[in-house]
mmCIF file with all atom_site columns, C-alpha atoms in Angstrom:
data_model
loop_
_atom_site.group_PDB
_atom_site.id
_atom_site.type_symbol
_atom_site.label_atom_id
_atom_site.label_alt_id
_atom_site.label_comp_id
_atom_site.label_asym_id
_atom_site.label_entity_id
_atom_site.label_seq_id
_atom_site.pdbx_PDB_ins_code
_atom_site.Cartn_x
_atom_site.Cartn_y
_atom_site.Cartn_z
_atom_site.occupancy
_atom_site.B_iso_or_equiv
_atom_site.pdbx_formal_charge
_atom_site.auth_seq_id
_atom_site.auth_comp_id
_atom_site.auth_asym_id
_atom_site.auth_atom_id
_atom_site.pdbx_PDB_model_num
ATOM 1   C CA . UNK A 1 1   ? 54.874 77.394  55.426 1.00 74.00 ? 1   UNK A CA 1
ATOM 2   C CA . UNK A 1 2   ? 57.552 74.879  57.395 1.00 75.00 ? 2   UNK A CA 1
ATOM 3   C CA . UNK A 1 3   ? 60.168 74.979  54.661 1.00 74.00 ? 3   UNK A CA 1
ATOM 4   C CA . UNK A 1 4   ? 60.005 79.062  54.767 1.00 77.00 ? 4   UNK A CA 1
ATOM 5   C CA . UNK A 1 5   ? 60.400 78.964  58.611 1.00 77.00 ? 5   UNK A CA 1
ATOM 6   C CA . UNK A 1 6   ? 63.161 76.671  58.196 1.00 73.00 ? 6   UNK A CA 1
ATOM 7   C CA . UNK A 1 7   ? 64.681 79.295  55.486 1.00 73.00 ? 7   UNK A CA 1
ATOM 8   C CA . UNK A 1 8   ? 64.812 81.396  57.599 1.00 75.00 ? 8   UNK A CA 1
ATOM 9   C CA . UNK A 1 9   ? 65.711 79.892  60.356 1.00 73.00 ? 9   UNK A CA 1
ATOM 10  C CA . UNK A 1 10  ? 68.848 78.639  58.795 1.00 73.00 ? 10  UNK A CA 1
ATOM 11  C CA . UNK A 1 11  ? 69.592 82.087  57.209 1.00 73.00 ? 11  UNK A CA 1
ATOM 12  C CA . UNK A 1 12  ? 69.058 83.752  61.201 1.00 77.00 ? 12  UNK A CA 1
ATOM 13  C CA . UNK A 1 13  ? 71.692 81.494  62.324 1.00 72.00 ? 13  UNK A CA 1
ATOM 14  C CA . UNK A 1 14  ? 74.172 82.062  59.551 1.00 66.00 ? 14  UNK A CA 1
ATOM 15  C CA . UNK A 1 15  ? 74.185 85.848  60.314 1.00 78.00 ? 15  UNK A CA 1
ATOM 16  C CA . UNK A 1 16  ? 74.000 85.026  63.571 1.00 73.00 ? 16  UNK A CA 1
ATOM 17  C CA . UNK A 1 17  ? 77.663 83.132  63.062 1.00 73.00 ? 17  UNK A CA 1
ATOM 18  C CA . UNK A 1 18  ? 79.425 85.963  60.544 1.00 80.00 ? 18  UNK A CA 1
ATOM 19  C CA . UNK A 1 19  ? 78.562 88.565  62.932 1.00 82.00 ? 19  UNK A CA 1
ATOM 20  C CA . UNK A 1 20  ? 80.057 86.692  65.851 1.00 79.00 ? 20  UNK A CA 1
ATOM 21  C CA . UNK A 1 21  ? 83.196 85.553  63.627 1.00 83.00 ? 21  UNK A CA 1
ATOM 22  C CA . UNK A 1 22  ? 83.603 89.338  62.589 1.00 84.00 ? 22  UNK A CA 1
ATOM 23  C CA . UNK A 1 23  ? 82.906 90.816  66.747 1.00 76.00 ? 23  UNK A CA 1
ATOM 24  C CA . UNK A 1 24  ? 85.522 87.855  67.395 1.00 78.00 ? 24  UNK A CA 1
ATOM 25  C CA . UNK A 1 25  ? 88.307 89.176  64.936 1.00 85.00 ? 25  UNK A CA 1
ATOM 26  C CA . UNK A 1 26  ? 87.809 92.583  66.005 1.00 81.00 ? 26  UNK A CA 1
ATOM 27  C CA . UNK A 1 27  ? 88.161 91.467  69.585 1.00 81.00 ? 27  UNK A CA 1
ATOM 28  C CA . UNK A 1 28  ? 91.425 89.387  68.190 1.00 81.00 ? 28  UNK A CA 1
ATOM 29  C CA . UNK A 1 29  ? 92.607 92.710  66.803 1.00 81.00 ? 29  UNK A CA 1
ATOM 30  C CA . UNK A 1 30  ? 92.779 94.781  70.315 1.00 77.00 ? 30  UNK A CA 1
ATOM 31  C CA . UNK A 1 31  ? 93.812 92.041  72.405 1.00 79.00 ? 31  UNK A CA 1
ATOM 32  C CA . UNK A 1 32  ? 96.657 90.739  70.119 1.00 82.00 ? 32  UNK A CA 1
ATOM 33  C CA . UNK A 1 33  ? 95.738 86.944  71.042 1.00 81.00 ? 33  UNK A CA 1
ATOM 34  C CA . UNK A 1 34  ? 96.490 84.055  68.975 1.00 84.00 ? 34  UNK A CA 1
ATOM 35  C CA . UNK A 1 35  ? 94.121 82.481  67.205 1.00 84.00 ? 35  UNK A CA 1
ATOM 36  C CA . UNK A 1 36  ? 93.588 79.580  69.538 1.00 90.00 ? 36  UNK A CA 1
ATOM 37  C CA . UNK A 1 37  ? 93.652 82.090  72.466 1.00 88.00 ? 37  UNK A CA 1
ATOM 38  C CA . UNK A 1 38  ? 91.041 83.929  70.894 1.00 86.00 ? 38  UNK A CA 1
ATOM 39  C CA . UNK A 1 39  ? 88.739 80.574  69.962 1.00 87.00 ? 39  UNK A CA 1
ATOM 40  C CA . UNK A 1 40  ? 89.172 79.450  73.579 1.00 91.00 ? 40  UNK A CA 1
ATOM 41  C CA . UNK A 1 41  ? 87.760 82.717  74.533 1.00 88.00 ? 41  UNK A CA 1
ATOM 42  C CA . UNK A 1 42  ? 84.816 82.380  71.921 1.00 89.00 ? 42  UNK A CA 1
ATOM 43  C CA . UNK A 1 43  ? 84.057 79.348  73.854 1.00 92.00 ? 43  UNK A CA 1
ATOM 44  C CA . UNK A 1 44  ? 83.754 80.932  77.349 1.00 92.00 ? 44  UNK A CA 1
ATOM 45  C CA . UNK A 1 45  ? 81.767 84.066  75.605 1.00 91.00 ? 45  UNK A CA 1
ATOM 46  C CA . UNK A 1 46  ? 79.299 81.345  73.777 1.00 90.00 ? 46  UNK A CA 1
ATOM 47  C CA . UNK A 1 47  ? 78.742 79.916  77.317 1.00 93.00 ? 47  UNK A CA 1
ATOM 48  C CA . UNK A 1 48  ? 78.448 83.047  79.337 1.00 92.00 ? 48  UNK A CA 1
ATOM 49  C CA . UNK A 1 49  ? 75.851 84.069  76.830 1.00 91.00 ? 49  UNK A CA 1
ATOM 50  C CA . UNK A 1 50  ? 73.909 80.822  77.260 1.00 90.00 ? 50  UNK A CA 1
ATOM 51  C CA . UNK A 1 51  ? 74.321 81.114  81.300 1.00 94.00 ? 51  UNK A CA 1
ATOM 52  C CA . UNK A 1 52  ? 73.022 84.582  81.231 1.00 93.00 ? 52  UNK A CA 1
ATOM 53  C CA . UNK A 1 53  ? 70.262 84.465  78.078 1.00 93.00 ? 53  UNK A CA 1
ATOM 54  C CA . UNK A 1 54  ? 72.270 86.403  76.094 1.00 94.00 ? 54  UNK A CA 1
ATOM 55  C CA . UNK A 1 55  ? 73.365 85.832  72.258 1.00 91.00 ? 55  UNK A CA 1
ATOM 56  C CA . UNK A 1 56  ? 77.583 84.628  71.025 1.00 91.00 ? 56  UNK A CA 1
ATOM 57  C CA . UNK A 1 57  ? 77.161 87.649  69.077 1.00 91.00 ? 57  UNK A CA 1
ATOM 58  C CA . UNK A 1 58  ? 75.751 89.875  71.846 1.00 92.00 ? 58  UNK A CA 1
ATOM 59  C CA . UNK A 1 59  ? 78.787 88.831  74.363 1.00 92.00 ? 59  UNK A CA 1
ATOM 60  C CA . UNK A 1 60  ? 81.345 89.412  71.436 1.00 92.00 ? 60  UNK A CA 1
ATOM 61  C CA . UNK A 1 61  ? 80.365 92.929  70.761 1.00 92.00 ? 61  UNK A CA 1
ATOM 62  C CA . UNK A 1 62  ? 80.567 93.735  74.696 1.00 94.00 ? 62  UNK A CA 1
ATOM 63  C CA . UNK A 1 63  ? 83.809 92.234  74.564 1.00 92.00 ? 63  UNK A CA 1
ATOM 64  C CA . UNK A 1 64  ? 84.877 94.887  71.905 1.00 90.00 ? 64  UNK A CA 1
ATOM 65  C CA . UNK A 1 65  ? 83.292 97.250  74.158 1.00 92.00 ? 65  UNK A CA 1
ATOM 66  C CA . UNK A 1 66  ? 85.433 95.822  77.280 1.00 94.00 ? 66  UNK A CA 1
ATOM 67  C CA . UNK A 1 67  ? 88.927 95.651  75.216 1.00 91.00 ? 67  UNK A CA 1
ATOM 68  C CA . UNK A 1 68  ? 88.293 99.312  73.941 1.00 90.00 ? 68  UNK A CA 1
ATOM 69  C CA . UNK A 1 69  ? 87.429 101.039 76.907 1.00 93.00 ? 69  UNK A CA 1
ATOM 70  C CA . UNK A 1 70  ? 90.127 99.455  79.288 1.00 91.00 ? 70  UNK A CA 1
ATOM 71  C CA . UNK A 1 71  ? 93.859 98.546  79.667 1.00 88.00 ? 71  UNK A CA 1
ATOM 72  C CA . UNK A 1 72  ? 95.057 94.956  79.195 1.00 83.00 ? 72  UNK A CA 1
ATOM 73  C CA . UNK A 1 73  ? 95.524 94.330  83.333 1.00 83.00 ? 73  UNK A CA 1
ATOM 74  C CA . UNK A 1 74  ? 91.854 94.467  83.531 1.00 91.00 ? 74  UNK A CA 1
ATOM 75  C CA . UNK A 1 75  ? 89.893 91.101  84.278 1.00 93.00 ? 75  UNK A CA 1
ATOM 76  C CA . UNK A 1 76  ? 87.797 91.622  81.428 1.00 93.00 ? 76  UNK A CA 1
ATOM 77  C CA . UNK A 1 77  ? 85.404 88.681  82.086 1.00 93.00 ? 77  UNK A CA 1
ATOM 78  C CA . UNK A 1 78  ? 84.901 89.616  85.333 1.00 96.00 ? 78  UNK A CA 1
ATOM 79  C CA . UNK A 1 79  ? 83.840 93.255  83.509 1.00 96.00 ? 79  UNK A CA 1
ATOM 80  C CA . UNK A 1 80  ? 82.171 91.576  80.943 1.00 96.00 ? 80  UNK A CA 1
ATOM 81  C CA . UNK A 1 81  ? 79.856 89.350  83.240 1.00 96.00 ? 81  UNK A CA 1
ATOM 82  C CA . UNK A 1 82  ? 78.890 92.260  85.678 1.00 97.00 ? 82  UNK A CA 1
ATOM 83  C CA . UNK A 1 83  ? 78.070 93.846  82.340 1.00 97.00 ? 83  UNK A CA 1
ATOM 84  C CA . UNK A 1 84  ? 75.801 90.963  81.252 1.00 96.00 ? 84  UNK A CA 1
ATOM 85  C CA . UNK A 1 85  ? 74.445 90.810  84.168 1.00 97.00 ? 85  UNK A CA 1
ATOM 86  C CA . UNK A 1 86  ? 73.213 94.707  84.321 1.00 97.00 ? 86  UNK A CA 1
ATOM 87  C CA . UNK A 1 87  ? 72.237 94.303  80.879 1.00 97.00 ? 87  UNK A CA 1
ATOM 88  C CA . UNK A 1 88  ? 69.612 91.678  81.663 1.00 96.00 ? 88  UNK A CA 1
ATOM 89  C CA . UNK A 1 89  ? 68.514 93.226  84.769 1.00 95.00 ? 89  UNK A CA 1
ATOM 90  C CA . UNK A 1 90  ? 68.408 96.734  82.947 1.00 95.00 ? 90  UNK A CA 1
ATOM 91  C CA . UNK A 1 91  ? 66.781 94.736  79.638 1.00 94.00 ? 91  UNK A CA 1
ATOM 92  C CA . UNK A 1 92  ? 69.418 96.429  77.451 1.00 95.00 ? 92  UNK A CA 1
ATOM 93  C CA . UNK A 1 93  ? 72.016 95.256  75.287 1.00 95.00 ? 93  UNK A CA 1
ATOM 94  C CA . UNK A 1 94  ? 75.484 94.400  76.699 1.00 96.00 ? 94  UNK A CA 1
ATOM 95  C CA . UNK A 1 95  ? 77.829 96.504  74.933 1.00 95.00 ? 95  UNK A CA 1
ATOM 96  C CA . UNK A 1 96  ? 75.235 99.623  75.920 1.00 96.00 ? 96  UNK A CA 1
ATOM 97  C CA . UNK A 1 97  ? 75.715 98.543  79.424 1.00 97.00 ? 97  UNK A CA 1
ATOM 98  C CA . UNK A 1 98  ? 79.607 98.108  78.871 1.00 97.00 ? 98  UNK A CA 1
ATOM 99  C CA . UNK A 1 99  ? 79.617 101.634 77.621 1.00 97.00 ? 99  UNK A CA 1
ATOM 100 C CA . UNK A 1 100 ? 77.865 103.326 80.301 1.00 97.00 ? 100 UNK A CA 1
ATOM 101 C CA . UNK A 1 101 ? 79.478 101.202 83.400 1.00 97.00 ? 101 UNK A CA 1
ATOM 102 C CA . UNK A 1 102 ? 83.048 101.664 82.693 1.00 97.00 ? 102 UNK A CA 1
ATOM 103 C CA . UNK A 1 103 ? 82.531 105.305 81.064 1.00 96.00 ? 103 UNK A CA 1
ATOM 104 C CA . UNK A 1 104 ? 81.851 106.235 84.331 1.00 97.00 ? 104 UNK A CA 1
ATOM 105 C CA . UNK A 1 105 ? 84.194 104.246 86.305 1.00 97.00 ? 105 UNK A CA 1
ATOM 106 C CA . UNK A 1 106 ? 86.916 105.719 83.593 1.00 96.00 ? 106 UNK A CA 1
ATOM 107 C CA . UNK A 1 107 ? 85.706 109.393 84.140 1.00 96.00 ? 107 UNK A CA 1
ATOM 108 C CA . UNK A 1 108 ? 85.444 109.487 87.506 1.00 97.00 ? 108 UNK A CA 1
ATOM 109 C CA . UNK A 1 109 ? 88.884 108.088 88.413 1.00 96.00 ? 109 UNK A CA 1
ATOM 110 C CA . UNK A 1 110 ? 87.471 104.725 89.860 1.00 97.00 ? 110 UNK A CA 1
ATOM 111 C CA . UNK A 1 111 ? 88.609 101.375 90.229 1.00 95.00 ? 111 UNK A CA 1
ATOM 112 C CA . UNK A 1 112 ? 87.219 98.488  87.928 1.00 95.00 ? 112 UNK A CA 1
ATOM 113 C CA . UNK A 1 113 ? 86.481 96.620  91.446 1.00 96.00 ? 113 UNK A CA 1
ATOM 114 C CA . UNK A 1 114 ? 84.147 99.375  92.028 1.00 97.00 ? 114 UNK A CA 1
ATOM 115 C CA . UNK A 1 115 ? 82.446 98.682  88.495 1.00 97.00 ? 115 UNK A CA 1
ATOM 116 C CA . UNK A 1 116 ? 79.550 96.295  90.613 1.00 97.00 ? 116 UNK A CA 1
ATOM 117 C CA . UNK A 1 117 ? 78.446 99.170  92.914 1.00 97.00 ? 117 UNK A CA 1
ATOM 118 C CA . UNK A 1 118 ? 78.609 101.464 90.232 1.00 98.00 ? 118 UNK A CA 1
ATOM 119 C CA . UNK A 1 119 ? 76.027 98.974  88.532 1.00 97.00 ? 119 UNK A CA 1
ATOM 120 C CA . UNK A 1 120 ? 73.715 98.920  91.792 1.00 97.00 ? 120 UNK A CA 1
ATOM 121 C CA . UNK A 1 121 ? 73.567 102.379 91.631 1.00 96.00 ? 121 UNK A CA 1
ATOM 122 C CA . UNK A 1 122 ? 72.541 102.890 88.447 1.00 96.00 ? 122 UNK A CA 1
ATOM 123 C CA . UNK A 1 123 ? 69.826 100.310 88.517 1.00 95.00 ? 123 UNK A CA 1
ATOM 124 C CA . UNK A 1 124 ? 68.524 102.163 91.570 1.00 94.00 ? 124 UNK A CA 1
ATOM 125 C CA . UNK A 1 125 ? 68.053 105.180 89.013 1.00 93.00 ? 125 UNK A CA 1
ATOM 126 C CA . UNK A 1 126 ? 66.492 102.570 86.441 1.00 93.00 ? 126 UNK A CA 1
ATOM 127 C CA . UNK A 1 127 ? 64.402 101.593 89.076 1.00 91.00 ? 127 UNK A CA 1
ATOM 128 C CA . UNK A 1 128 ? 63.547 104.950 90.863 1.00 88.00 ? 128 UNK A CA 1
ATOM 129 C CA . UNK A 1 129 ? 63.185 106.907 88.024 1.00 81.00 ? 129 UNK A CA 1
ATOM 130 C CA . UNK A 1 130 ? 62.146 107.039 84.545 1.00 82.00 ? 130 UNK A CA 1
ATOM 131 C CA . UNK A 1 131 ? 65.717 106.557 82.941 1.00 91.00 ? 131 UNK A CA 1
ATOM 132 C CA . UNK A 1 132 ? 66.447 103.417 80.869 1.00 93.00 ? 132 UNK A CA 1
ATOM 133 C CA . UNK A 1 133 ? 69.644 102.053 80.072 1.00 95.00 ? 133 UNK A CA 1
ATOM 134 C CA . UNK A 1 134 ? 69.324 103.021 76.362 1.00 94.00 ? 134 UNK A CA 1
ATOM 135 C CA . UNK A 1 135 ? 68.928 106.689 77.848 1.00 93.00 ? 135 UNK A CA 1
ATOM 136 C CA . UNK A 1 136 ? 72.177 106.518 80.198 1.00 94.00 ? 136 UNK A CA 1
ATOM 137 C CA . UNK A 1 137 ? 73.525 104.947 76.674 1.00 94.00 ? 137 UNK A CA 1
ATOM 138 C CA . UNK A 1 138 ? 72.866 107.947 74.517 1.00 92.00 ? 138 UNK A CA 1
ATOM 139 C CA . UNK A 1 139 ? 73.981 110.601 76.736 1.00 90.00 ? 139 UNK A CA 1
ATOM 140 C CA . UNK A 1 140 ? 75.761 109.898 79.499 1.00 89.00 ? 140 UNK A CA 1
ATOM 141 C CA . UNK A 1 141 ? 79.250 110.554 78.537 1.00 90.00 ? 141 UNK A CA 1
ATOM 142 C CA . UNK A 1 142 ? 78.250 113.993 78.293 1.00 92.00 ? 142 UNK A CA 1
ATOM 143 C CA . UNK A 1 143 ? 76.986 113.939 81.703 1.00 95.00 ? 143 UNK A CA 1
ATOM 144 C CA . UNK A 1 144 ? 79.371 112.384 83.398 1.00 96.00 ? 144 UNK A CA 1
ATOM 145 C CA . UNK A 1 145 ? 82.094 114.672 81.452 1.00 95.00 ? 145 UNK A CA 1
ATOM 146 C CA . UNK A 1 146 ? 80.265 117.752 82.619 1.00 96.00 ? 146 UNK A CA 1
ATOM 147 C CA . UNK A 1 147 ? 79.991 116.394 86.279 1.00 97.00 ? 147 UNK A CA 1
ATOM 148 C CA . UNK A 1 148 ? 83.558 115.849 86.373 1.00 96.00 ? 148 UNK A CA 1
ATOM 149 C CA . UNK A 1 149 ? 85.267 118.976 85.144 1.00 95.00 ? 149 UNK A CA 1
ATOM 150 C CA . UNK A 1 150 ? 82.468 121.090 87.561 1.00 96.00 ? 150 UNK A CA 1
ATOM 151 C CA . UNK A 1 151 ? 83.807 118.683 89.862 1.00 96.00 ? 151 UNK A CA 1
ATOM 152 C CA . UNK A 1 152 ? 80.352 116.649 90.773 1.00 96.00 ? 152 UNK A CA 1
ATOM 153 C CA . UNK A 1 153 ? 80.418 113.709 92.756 1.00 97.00 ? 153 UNK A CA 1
ATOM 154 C CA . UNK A 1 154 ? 79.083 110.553 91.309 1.00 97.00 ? 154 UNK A CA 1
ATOM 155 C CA . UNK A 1 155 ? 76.162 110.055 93.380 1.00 97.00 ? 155 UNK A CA 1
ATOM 156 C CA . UNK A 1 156 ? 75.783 113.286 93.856 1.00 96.00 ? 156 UNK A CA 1
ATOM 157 C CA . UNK A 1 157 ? 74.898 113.206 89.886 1.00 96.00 ? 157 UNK A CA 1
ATOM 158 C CA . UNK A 1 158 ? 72.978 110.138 90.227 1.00 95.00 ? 158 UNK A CA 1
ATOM 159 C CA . UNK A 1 159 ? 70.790 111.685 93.030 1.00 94.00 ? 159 UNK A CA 1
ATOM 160 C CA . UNK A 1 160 ? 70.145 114.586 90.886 1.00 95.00 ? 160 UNK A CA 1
ATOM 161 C CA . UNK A 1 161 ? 69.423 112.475 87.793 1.00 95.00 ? 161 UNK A CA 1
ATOM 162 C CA . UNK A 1 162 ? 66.659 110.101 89.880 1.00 94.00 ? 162 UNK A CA 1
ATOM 163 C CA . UNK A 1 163 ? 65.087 113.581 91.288 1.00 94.00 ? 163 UNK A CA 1
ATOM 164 C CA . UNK A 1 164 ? 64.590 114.975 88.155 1.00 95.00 ? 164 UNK A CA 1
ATOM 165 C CA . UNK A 1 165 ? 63.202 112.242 86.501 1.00 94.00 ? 165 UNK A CA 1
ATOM 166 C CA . UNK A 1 166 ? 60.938 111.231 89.652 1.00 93.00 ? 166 UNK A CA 1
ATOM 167 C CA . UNK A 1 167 ? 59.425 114.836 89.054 1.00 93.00 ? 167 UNK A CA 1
ATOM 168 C CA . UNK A 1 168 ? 57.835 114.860 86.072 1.00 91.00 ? 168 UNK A CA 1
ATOM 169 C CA . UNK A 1 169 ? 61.230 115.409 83.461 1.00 92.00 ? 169 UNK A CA 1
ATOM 170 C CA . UNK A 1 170 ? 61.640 112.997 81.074 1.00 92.00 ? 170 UNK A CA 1
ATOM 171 C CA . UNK A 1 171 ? 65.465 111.004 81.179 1.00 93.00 ? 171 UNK A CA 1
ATOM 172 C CA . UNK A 1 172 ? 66.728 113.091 77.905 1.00 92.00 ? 172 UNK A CA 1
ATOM 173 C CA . UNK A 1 173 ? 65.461 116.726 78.994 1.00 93.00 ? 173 UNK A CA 1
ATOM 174 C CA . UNK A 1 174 ? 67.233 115.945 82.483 1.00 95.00 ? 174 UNK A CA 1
ATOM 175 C CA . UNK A 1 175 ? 70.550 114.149 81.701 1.00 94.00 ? 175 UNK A CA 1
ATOM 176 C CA . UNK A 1 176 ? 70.873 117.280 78.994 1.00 94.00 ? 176 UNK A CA 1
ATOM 177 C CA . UNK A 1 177 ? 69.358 120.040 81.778 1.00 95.00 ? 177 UNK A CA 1
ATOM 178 C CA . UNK A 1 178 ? 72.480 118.433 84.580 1.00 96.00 ? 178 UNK A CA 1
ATOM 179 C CA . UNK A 1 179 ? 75.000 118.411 81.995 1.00 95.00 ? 179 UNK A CA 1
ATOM 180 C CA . UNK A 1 180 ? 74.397 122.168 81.222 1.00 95.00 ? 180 UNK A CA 1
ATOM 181 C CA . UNK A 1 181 ? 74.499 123.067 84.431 1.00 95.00 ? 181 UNK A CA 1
ATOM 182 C CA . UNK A 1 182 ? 77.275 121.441 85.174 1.00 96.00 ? 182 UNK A CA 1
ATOM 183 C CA . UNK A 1 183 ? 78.629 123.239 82.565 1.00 94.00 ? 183 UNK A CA 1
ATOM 184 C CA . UNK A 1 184 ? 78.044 126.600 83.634 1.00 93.00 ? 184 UNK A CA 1
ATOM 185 C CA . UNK A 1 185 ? 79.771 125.659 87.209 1.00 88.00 ? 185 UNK A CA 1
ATOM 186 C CA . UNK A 1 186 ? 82.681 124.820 85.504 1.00 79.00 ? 186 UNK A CA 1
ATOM 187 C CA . UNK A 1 187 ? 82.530 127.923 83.166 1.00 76.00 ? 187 UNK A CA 1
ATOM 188 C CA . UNK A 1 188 ? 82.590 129.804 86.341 1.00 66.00 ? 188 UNK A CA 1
#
């Protein structure tokens, strides 16, 4: 009854608190920050997380995502809240939305100040068609990687993405049918 609740309750919250510690040192690692730098920034994670419904641990491993993904003159809390923020409008988990944001601003030779219309883009393709965030997660690197070398504008690829998707093909069957005909451009 209560005292098994309260078991685990307790026992949530202490993994909760070694998988934050461990996202933290990793985080440490890349950035090369002191300890007390990096506790400060636990501190302004733990809040952002509690601004934006989102979990210490959550915001720690899209902070890993941030660090590995960009170089060190990047305002990565500025990254890492439009991240949060798509995340909870997407209902996905930050370091997904991390991932798929600033994979494409990386691959397509953007700006991180264009990493917020990127963002409204996508969740007009979330919202349009039947692509989640978990779907752009899983597969579109390859997309975007294909798109690029055949030389495929980014909302050009978007467009095509909602289209297919709209009509009838599930996210999966149409991120892989784009990227293979991207392919073949570029094989051309």
């Amino acid at each position: 009854g209560l005292f098994n609740s309260l078991k685990q309750s307790i026992t949530e919250s202490y993994k909760e608190a070694i998988d934050f510690e461990k996202n933290m040192s990793m985080v440490q690692t890349l950035t090369g920050g002191t300890k007390q730098e990096t506790n400060k920034l636990s501190k302004e994670l733990t809040q952002m997380g509690i601004n934006l419904g989102k979990t210490p641990t959550e915001m720690a491993k899209g902070m890993h995502q941030v660090q590995s993904m960009t170089d060190k003159s990047v305002d990565s809390m500025k990254v890492l809240d439009q991240s949060t923020k798509m995340a909870v409008a997407s209902n996905s988990q930050v370091n997904e939305t991390v991932a798929v944001g600033v994979g494409i601003v990386n691959a397509f030779g953007m700006s991180m100040d264009d990493l917020s219309t990127v963002y409204d883009k996508l969740f007009k393709v979330i919202d349009i068609g039947d692509v989640s965030m978990q779907d752009m997660y899983q597969s579109m690197g390859t997309l975007t990687t294909s798109a690029v070398r055949a030389n495929v504008p980014f909302d050009e690829m978007l467009g095509q993405l909602s289209f297919l998707t709209t009509n009838g093909l599930d996210a999966t069957s149409a991120i892989t049918a784009l990227a293979r005909a991207y392919d073949g451009i570029y094989e051309k």
